[in-house]
Phi, psi and omega in degrees: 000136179305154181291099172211130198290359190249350208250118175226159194229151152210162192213089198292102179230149168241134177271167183267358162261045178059010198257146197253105175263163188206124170260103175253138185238129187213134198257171183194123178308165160313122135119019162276140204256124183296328175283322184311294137015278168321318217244344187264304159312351202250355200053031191263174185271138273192102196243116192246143192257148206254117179221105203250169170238184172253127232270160224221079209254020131294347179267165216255320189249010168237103164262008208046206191287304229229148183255135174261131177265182204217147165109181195283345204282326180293120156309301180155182143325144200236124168355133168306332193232029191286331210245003206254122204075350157231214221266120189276085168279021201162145176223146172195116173246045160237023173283162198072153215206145183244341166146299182267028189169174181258146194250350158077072143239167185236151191244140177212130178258129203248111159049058193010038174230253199278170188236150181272140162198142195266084177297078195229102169329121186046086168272001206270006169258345152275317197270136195246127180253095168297130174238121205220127215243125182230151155228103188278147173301165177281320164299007177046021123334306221191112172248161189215128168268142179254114164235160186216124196224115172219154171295174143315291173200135191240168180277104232290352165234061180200341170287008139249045159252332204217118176266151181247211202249312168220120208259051198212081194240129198269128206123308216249167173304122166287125167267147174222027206258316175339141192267185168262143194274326183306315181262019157268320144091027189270145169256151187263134182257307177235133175235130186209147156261180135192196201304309180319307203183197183225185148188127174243113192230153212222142194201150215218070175069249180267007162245123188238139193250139165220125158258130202220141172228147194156151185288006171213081133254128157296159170226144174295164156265147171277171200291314218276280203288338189071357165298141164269164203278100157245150205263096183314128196328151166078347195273140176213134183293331180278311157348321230254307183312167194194163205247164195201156180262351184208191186209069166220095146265111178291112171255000000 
C-alpha cells in the first residue's frame, strides 16, 4: 500500500474451517498510536477525555464555540432522529455570513430541501469526514476495504499534521476532493449527538461517507492564539443543531 497517511486498507476472510482472520494494513505519522488509529478508522469505540475550557464572557473577542443565526431561513431545532432516510444531498462547511465572507459553520442538505446545520464557528476543523469503499470477493469469503479519514479542512500551517479534505488557501497547493453529494445518491443511516460531538453517516449500496466530531478525535489548534480548539464549558453539540430551509444564513 502506498505511503499515505489518511488511507488504510483491510481485508475480512472466513477460512473453511469458519475461523475469521481480519487483516488491517493502516500507515501512521512519527508519535501515532497505531492502535488508537486503528479503532478511529474502523469506527470501533473509542475513549476520548471530556476537556471544555472556560468562555471568557468578559472579552470582546471569546464569543464561545457557536454562532447564532438569524432570519426567516431558520426552522427551529432539529428533531433527534429528523435526518435518518432521507437522501443526503448536498455539504457545505462555509456557510453564514458577516456581510464580506463566510464565518465556516456547516451544513448537509436533505432530499434537496431543508438543511441540517451546525451552527459551530470554523467546523471544517473539528469534523472528521470517512469514505469508506467495500468490495466483496466473487467468492463470498472474503471482503476488502479502502477506507479514507481525513479532517475537513486546516490552516495551512497545521497541514502537516492534518491532511484535509479542502485546501484553497492562496499561495499554498489546492486540495478539492470533497464529493459531490448530489451525484452520490447516499442515504443517511445514522445520526447520533451528544454534548461532545455527532456522527452522521450516509451510505450508497458499498460506499459510505461518516461525519464525526467528538473528544477522541484529534483536533488542529488554532492558527491565530495557539490554543487548543475546545468546546467551552456548558456548551453542547447536540443542543446546537437546527433546521433551516435554505442555506443562506444570516449571522
Amino acid at each position: 500500500m502506498a505511503n499515505h497517511f489518511t488511507k488504510a486498507s483491510f481485508t475480512f476472510v472466513v477460512t473453511p474451517a469458519e475461523a475469521d482472520t481480519l487483516r488491517l494494513a493502516v500507515t501512521v505519522r512519527q508519535g501515532e498510536d497505531p492502535l488508537e488509529k486503528a479503532r478511529r478508522v474502523l469506527d470501533l469505540p473509542r475513549t476520548g477525555r471530556t476537556k471544555r475550557r472556560v468562555l471568557n464572557r468578559d472579552s470582546i473577542w471569546d464569543r464561545g464555540s457557536f454562532s447564532a443565526v438569524r432570519g426567516n431561513s431558520v426552522i427551529g431545532p432539529m428533531p433527534p432522529v429528523w435526518p435518518e432516510g432521507r437522501m443526503l444531498t448536498d455539504f457545505s462547511s462555509h456557510l453564514g455570513s458577516y456581510g464580506q465572507g463566510g464565518v465556516g459553520l456547516s451544513g448537509w442538505q436533505c432530499n434537496r430541501g431543508s438543511w441540517i446545520v451546525l451552527p459551530l464557528t470554523g467546523s471544517d476543523g473539528w469534523i472528521w469526514l470517512t469514505h469508506e469503499e467495500i468490495a466483496p470477493a466473487e467468492d463470498f469469503r472474503s471482503l476488502r476495504a479502502a477506507i479514507d479519514q481525513r479532517i475537513l479542512g486546516v490552516h495551512p500551517d497545521q497541514i502537516g499534521d492534518f491532511t484535509p479534505w479542502e485546501h484553497r488557501y492562496a499561495g499554498h497547493e489546492r486540495i478539492a476532493d470533497m464529493p459531490d453529494f448530489g451525484d452520490e445518491k447516499a442515504t443517511i443511516e445514522r445520526f447520533k449527538t451528544t454534548e461532545a460531538g455527532f456522527v452522521l453517516e450516509a451510505a450508497n449500496g458499498l460506499t459510505r461517507w461518516r461525519f464525526a466530531m467528538g473528544d477522541d478525535l484529534p483536533r488542529p489548534i488554532w492558527a491565530g492564539s495557539r490554543e487548543p480548539r475546545l468546546l467551552a464549558e456548558g456548551e453542547s453539540v447536540a443542543e446546537a443543531f437546527l433546521l433551516a430551509h435554505d442555506c443562506y444564513l444570516a449571522v
